Amino acid sequence: RLLEDGWDEKFILPLRNVDKALKIGFSTLEPHLESYIFGGGTIALVGDSAHPPVPYLGQGAQQGLEDAGTLALLLQHFCTTTSSSESSGTSSFSFTDLEVALSLYNAIRLPRTSETLNRSKLWGKQQQKRAENHKYNQVREENIRREVFYHETLPILLPAVRHDYRQEVQTAIKAVETKKQQAKDAALLVQQNHPASNSGGKSSGAASTDDHHHHLLPVPEETILRVLLT
């Protein structure tokens, strides 16, 4: 069968003296995880622990590297501070915004890894069909030649090889910082409209107004930020 499929003898030779063969399958995670963050927002899964791949696009290790790179950049931005007084430039790690960093990691990596894994599975099904159907294989071979001629590679590979995870992280961080600024502006506006009482004397009219709106307290900034980030 291998000879009929066009395999070279040098690849077939090691198999000629095989007495017993063991067919090994691939372990996949079905359905996909809905989140890579566990432990109340303190544990992040990366690589195969989050999205075990199938080997048809050769993206398993690459996705793990993208996970690690994305997580490192987010932790560096949200969880490290460098004191200007330290000549050595040593950074200190803070857990204050760890939940923000991991939540953003989850939002960035889930769609990316799911798309890559789905493409790999699709390619694997096509490869299996080629192995089972000689006519389909001939047609598919011709299509592959044309795709490589026009695109210099297979189009199904392009979303993987053209992706820049650094740019994706920068865009996501910019969006979060914009929402933070919006939250600060909203909190400042609330405080300006409902200033806290810091004087002892008030006119009767002012007292009456405060009594009427005693329930309109300033909204904490962290509350507004949480709503905007949701």
Short mmCIF file of N, CA and C in Angstrom, two decimals, residues 89-190:
data_model
loop_
_atom_site.label_atom_id
_atom_site.label_comp_id
_atom_site.label_asym_id
_atom_site.label_seq_id
_atom_site.Cartn_x
_atom_site.Cartn_y
_atom_site.Cartn_z
N GLY A 89 17.80 49.22 38.96
CA GLY A 89 16.60 49.03 38.16
C GLY A 89 15.86 47.74 38.48
N THR A 90 16.02 47.21 39.68
CA THR A 90 15.36 45.97 40.07
C THR A 90 13.86 46.19 40.20
N SER A 91 13.10 45.28 39.62
CA SER A 91 11.64 45.40 39.66
C SER A 91 11.08 44.58 40.81
N SER A 92 9.98 45.04 41.36
CA SER A 92 9.28 44.31 42.41
C SER A 92 7.93 43.86 41.86
N PHE A 93 7.49 42.70 42.32
CA PHE A 93 6.23 42.11 41.83
C PHE A 93 5.12 42.41 42.82
N SER A 94 3.97 42.82 42.26
CA SER A 94 2.81 43.11 43.08
C SER A 94 1.63 42.27 42.60
N PHE A 95 0.87 41.74 43.54
CA PHE A 95 -0.29 40.92 43.21
C PHE A 95 -1.57 41.75 43.08
N THR A 96 -1.46 43.06 43.23
CA THR A 96 -2.65 43.91 43.25
C THR A 96 -3.48 43.76 41.97
N ASP A 97 -2.82 43.80 40.81
CA ASP A 97 -3.53 43.73 39.53
C ASP A 97 -3.34 42.38 38.84
N LEU A 98 -3.03 41.35 39.63
CA LEU A 98 -2.84 40.02 39.04
C LEU A 98 -4.12 39.54 38.37
N GLU A 99 -5.25 39.77 39.00
CA GLU A 99 -6.52 39.31 38.43
C GLU A 99 -6.79 39.99 37.09
N VAL A 100 -6.44 41.27 36.98
CA VAL A 100 -6.62 41.99 35.72
C VAL A 100 -5.74 41.38 34.63
N ALA A 101 -4.47 41.10 34.98
CA ALA A 101 -3.53 40.54 34.01
C ALA A 101 -3.99 39.17 33.52
N LEU A 102 -4.42 38.31 34.44
CA LEU A 102 -4.84 36.96 34.05
C LEU A 102 -6.16 36.97 33.30
N SER A 103 -7.04 37.88 33.67
CA SER A 103 -8.31 37.99 32.94
C SER A 103 -8.06 38.41 31.50
N LEU A 104 -7.11 39.31 31.31
CA LEU A 104 -6.78 39.76 29.96
C LEU A 104 -6.07 38.66 29.18
N TYR A 105 -5.23 37.90 29.86
CA TYR A 105 -4.58 36.74 29.23
C TYR A 105 -5.64 35.77 28.71
N ASN A 106 -6.62 35.52 29.52
CA ASN A 106 -7.70 34.61 29.14
C ASN A 106 -8.45 35.13 27.92
N ALA A 107 -8.76 36.43 27.92
CA ALA A 107 -9.51 37.02 26.82
C ALA A 107 -8.72 37.02 25.52
N ILE A 108 -7.40 37.13 25.61
CA ILE A 108 -6.55 37.15 24.41
C ILE A 108 -6.34 35.75 23.86
N ARG A 109 -6.02 34.80 24.72
CA ARG A 109 -5.56 33.50 24.25
C ARG A 109 -6.66 32.52 23.91
N LEU A 110 -7.81 32.61 24.55
CA LEU A 110 -8.89 31.65 24.26
C LEU A 110 -9.30 31.67 22.78
N PRO A 111 -9.63 32.82 22.21
CA PRO A 111 -10.04 32.82 20.80
C PRO A 111 -8.91 32.38 19.87
N ARG A 112 -7.71 32.81 20.17
CA ARG A 112 -6.57 32.50 19.30
C ARG A 112 -6.28 31.00 19.26
N THR A 113 -6.18 30.36 20.41
CA THR A 113 -5.86 28.94 20.45
C THR A 113 -7.01 28.09 19.92
N SER A 114 -8.25 28.51 20.16
CA SER A 114 -9.39 27.75 19.66
C SER A 114 -9.42 27.76 18.14
N GLU A 115 -9.15 28.92 17.55
CA GLU A 115 -9.13 29.01 16.08
C GLU A 115 -8.03 28.11 15.50
N THR A 116 -6.85 28.16 16.09
CA THR A 116 -5.73 27.36 15.58
C THR A 116 -6.02 25.87 15.72
N LEU A 117 -6.58 25.47 16.86
CA LEU A 117 -6.88 24.06 17.08
C LEU A 117 -7.95 23.58 16.12
N ASN A 118 -8.96 24.38 15.87
CA ASN A 118 -10.01 24.00 14.95
C ASN A 118 -9.48 23.85 13.52
N ARG A 119 -8.57 24.74 13.13
CA ARG A 119 -7.96 24.65 11.80
C ARG A 119 -7.13 23.38 11.69
N SER A 120 -6.42 23.05 12.75
CA SER A 120 -5.59 21.85 12.74
C SER A 120 -6.45 20.59 12.60
N LYS A 121 -7.57 20.56 13.30
CA LYS A 121 -8.47 19.42 13.20
C LYS A 121 -9.07 19.30 11.81
N LEU A 122 -9.42 20.43 11.21
CA LEU A 122 -9.95 20.43 9.85
C LEU A 122 -8.92 19.88 8.87
N TRP A 123 -7.69 20.32 9.01
CA TRP A 123 -6.63 19.83 8.12
C TRP A 123 -6.39 18.34 8.33
N GLY A 124 -6.47 17.88 9.57
CA GLY A 124 -6.30 16.47 9.86
C GLY A 124 -7.37 15.61 9.21
N LYS A 125 -8.61 16.10 9.22
CA LYS A 125 -9.70 15.36 8.57
C LYS A 125 -9.46 15.26 7.06
N GLN A 126 -8.96 16.35 6.48
CA GLN A 126 -8.67 16.32 5.06
C GLN A 126 -7.54 15.35 4.74
N GLN A 127 -6.55 15.31 5.59
CA GLN A 127 -5.44 14.39 5.39
C GLN A 127 -5.89 12.94 5.50
N GLN A 128 -6.77 12.68 6.46
CA GLN A 128 -7.29 11.33 6.62
C GLN A 128 -8.11 10.91 5.41
N LYS A 129 -8.89 11.84 4.89
CA LYS A 129 -9.69 11.55 3.70
C LYS A 129 -8.80 11.28 2.50
N ARG A 130 -7.69 12.00 2.40
CA ARG A 130 -6.73 11.76 1.31
C ARG A 130 -6.16 10.36 1.40
N ALA A 131 -5.91 9.90 2.64
CA ALA A 131 -5.33 8.57 2.82
C ALA A 131 -6.32 7.46 2.48
N GLU A 132 -7.60 7.75 2.59
CA GLU A 132 -8.62 6.73 2.38
C GLU A 132 -9.21 6.74 0.97
N ASN A 133 -9.04 7.83 0.25
CA ASN A 133 -9.67 7.96 -1.06
C ASN A 133 -8.64 8.42 -2.08
N HIS A 134 -8.27 7.52 -3.00
CA HIS A 134 -7.21 7.80 -3.96
C HIS A 134 -7.59 8.94 -4.90
N LYS A 135 -8.82 8.95 -5.40
CA LYS A 135 -9.25 10.00 -6.31
C LYS A 135 -9.28 11.36 -5.62
N TYR A 136 -9.80 11.35 -4.40
CA TYR A 136 -9.83 12.61 -3.65
C TYR A 136 -8.41 13.11 -3.41
N ASN A 137 -7.49 12.20 -3.14
CA ASN A 137 -6.10 12.57 -2.89
C ASN A 137 -5.50 13.24 -4.14
N GLN A 138 -5.79 12.70 -5.32
CA GLN A 138 -5.25 13.27 -6.55
C GLN A 138 -5.76 14.70 -6.77
N VAL A 139 -7.06 14.88 -6.54
CA VAL A 139 -7.64 16.21 -6.70
C VAL A 139 -7.07 17.18 -5.66
N ARG A 140 -6.94 16.69 -4.45
CA ARG A 140 -6.42 17.54 -3.37
C ARG A 140 -4.97 17.92 -3.62
N GLU A 141 -4.18 17.00 -4.13
CA GLU A 141 -2.78 17.28 -4.45
C GLU A 141 -2.68 18.42 -5.46
N GLU A 142 -3.54 18.38 -6.48
CA GLU A 142 -3.51 19.43 -7.49
C GLU A 142 -3.92 20.77 -6.89
N ASN A 143 -4.92 20.75 -6.01
CA ASN A 143 -5.35 21.98 -5.35
C ASN A 143 -4.24 22.55 -4.46
N ILE A 144 -3.52 21.65 -3.78
CA ILE A 144 -2.43 22.10 -2.91
C ILE A 144 -1.33 22.76 -3.74
N ARG A 145 -1.01 22.18 -4.89
CA ARG A 145 0.02 22.77 -5.75
C ARG A 145 -0.38 24.19 -6.17
N ARG A 146 -1.65 24.36 -6.52
CA ARG A 146 -2.11 25.68 -6.95
C ARG A 146 -2.08 26.68 -5.79
N GLU A 147 -2.50 26.23 -4.60
CA GLU A 147 -2.50 27.12 -3.45
C GLU A 147 -1.09 27.58 -3.10
N VAL A 148 -0.14 26.65 -3.13
CA VAL A 148 1.25 27.00 -2.83
C VAL A 148 1.82 27.91 -3.91
N PHE A 149 1.42 27.68 -5.16
CA PHE A 149 1.91 28.52 -6.26
C PHE A 149 1.45 29.97 -6.08
N TYR A 150 0.19 30.16 -5.72
CA TYR A 150 -0.37 31.51 -5.61
C TYR A 150 -0.04 32.19 -4.28
N HIS A 151 0.07 31.42 -3.20
CA HIS A 151 0.24 32.01 -1.87
C HIS A 151 1.62 31.75 -1.27
N GLU A 152 2.44 30.93 -1.93
CA GLU A 152 3.76 30.52 -1.44
C GLU A 152 3.68 29.65 -0.19
N THR A 153 2.50 29.31 0.21
CA THR A 153 2.26 28.36 1.30
C THR A 153 0.79 28.00 1.26
N LEU A 154 0.36 27.17 2.18
CA LEU A 154 -1.07 26.82 2.25
C LEU A 154 -1.82 27.90 3.02
N PRO A 155 -2.91 28.41 2.46
CA PRO A 155 -3.66 29.48 3.14
C PRO A 155 -4.09 29.12 4.56
N ILE A 156 -4.34 27.85 4.81
CA ILE A 156 -4.77 27.44 6.14
C ILE A 156 -3.70 27.68 7.19
N LEU A 157 -2.44 27.84 6.75
CA LEU A 157 -1.33 28.08 7.67
C LEU A 157 -1.13 29.56 7.98
N LEU A 158 -1.66 30.44 7.14
CA LEU A 158 -1.36 31.86 7.25
C LEU A 158 -1.77 32.49 8.58
N PRO A 159 -2.97 32.21 9.12
CA PRO A 159 -3.34 32.83 10.40
C PRO A 159 -2.38 32.47 11.53
N ALA A 160 -1.73 31.33 11.42
CA ALA A 160 -0.79 30.92 12.46
C ALA A 160 0.54 31.65 12.33
N VAL A 161 1.09 31.67 11.11
CA VAL A 161 2.44 32.18 10.94
C VAL A 161 2.50 33.70 10.88
N ARG A 162 1.39 34.36 10.57
CA ARG A 162 1.38 35.82 10.47
C ARG A 162 0.96 36.51 11.76
N HIS A 163 0.65 35.76 12.78
CA HIS A 163 0.15 36.35 14.02
C HIS A 163 1.30 36.98 14.82
N ASP A 164 1.04 38.16 15.38
CA ASP A 164 2.01 38.86 16.23
C ASP A 164 1.39 39.02 17.61
N TYR A 165 1.77 38.16 18.54
CA TYR A 165 1.14 38.19 19.87
C TYR A 165 1.54 39.46 20.63
N ARG A 166 2.72 40.02 20.35
CA ARG A 166 3.13 41.25 21.03
C ARG A 166 2.19 42.40 20.68
N GLN A 167 1.86 42.51 19.41
CA GLN A 167 0.95 43.56 18.98
C GLN A 167 -0.43 43.36 19.59
N GLU A 168 -0.87 42.12 19.69
CA GLU A 168 -2.17 41.84 20.29
C GLU A 168 -2.19 42.24 21.76
N VAL A 169 -1.11 41.98 22.47
CA VAL A 169 -1.02 42.37 23.88
C VAL A 169 -1.03 43.88 24.02
N GLN A 170 -0.27 44.58 23.19
CA GLN A 170 -0.23 46.04 23.26
C GLN A 170 -1.61 46.65 23.01
N THR A 171 -2.33 46.10 22.06
CA THR A 171 -3.68 46.60 21.76
C THR A 171 -4.61 46.37 22.95
N ALA A 172 -4.51 45.19 23.56
CA ALA A 172 -5.38 44.87 24.70
C ALA A 172 -5.06 45.76 25.90
N ILE A 173 -3.77 45.99 26.16
CA ILE A 173 -3.37 46.85 27.27
C ILE A 173 -3.87 48.27 27.06
N LYS A 174 -3.76 48.76 25.84
CA LYS A 174 -4.22 50.11 25.52
C LYS A 174 -5.72 50.24 25.79
N ALA A 175 -6.48 49.20 25.43
CA ALA A 175 -7.92 49.23 25.67
C ALA A 175 -8.23 49.27 27.16
N VAL A 176 -7.49 48.50 27.96
CA VAL A 176 -7.72 48.49 29.40
C VAL A 176 -7.36 49.85 30.01
N GLU A 177 -6.23 50.42 29.59
CA GLU A 177 -5.83 51.72 30.12
C GLU A 177 -6.85 52.80 29.76
N THR A 178 -7.42 52.69 28.57
CA THR A 178 -8.46 53.64 28.17
C THR A 178 -9.68 53.53 29.08
N LYS A 179 -10.08 52.29 29.41
CA LYS A 179 -11.22 52.08 30.31
C LYS A 179 -10.91 52.57 31.72
N LYS A 180 -9.67 52.40 32.14
CA LYS A 180 -9.28 52.90 33.46
C LYS A 180 -9.41 54.42 33.52
N GLN A 181 -8.96 55.08 32.47
CA GLN A 181 -9.05 56.54 32.43
C GLN A 181 -10.50 56.98 32.40
N GLN A 182 -11.33 56.24 31.67
CA GLN A 182 -12.76 56.56 31.65
C GLN A 182 -13.37 56.40 33.04
N ALA A 183 -12.92 55.38 33.77
CA ALA A 183 -13.43 55.17 35.12
C ALA A 183 -13.03 56.32 36.05
N LYS A 184 -11.78 56.77 35.91
CA LYS A 184 -11.32 57.89 36.74
C LYS A 184 -12.10 59.16 36.42
N ASP A 185 -12.32 59.39 35.12
CA ASP A 185 -13.09 60.57 34.72
C ASP A 185 -14.51 60.50 35.24
N ALA A 186 -15.12 59.30 35.19
CA ALA A 186 -16.48 59.13 35.68
C ALA A 186 -16.55 59.34 37.18
N ALA A 187 -15.57 58.82 37.92
CA ALA A 187 -15.54 58.99 39.37
C ALA A 187 -15.37 60.45 39.74
N LEU A 188 -14.51 61.16 39.00
CA LEU A 188 -14.29 62.59 39.26
C LEU A 188 -15.57 63.38 39.01
N LEU A 189 -16.29 63.01 37.94
CA LEU A 189 -17.54 63.69 37.62
C LEU A 189 -18.58 63.48 38.72
N VAL A 190 -18.65 62.25 39.25
CA VAL A 190 -19.58 61.96 40.34
C VAL A 190 -19.24 62.78 41.57
#
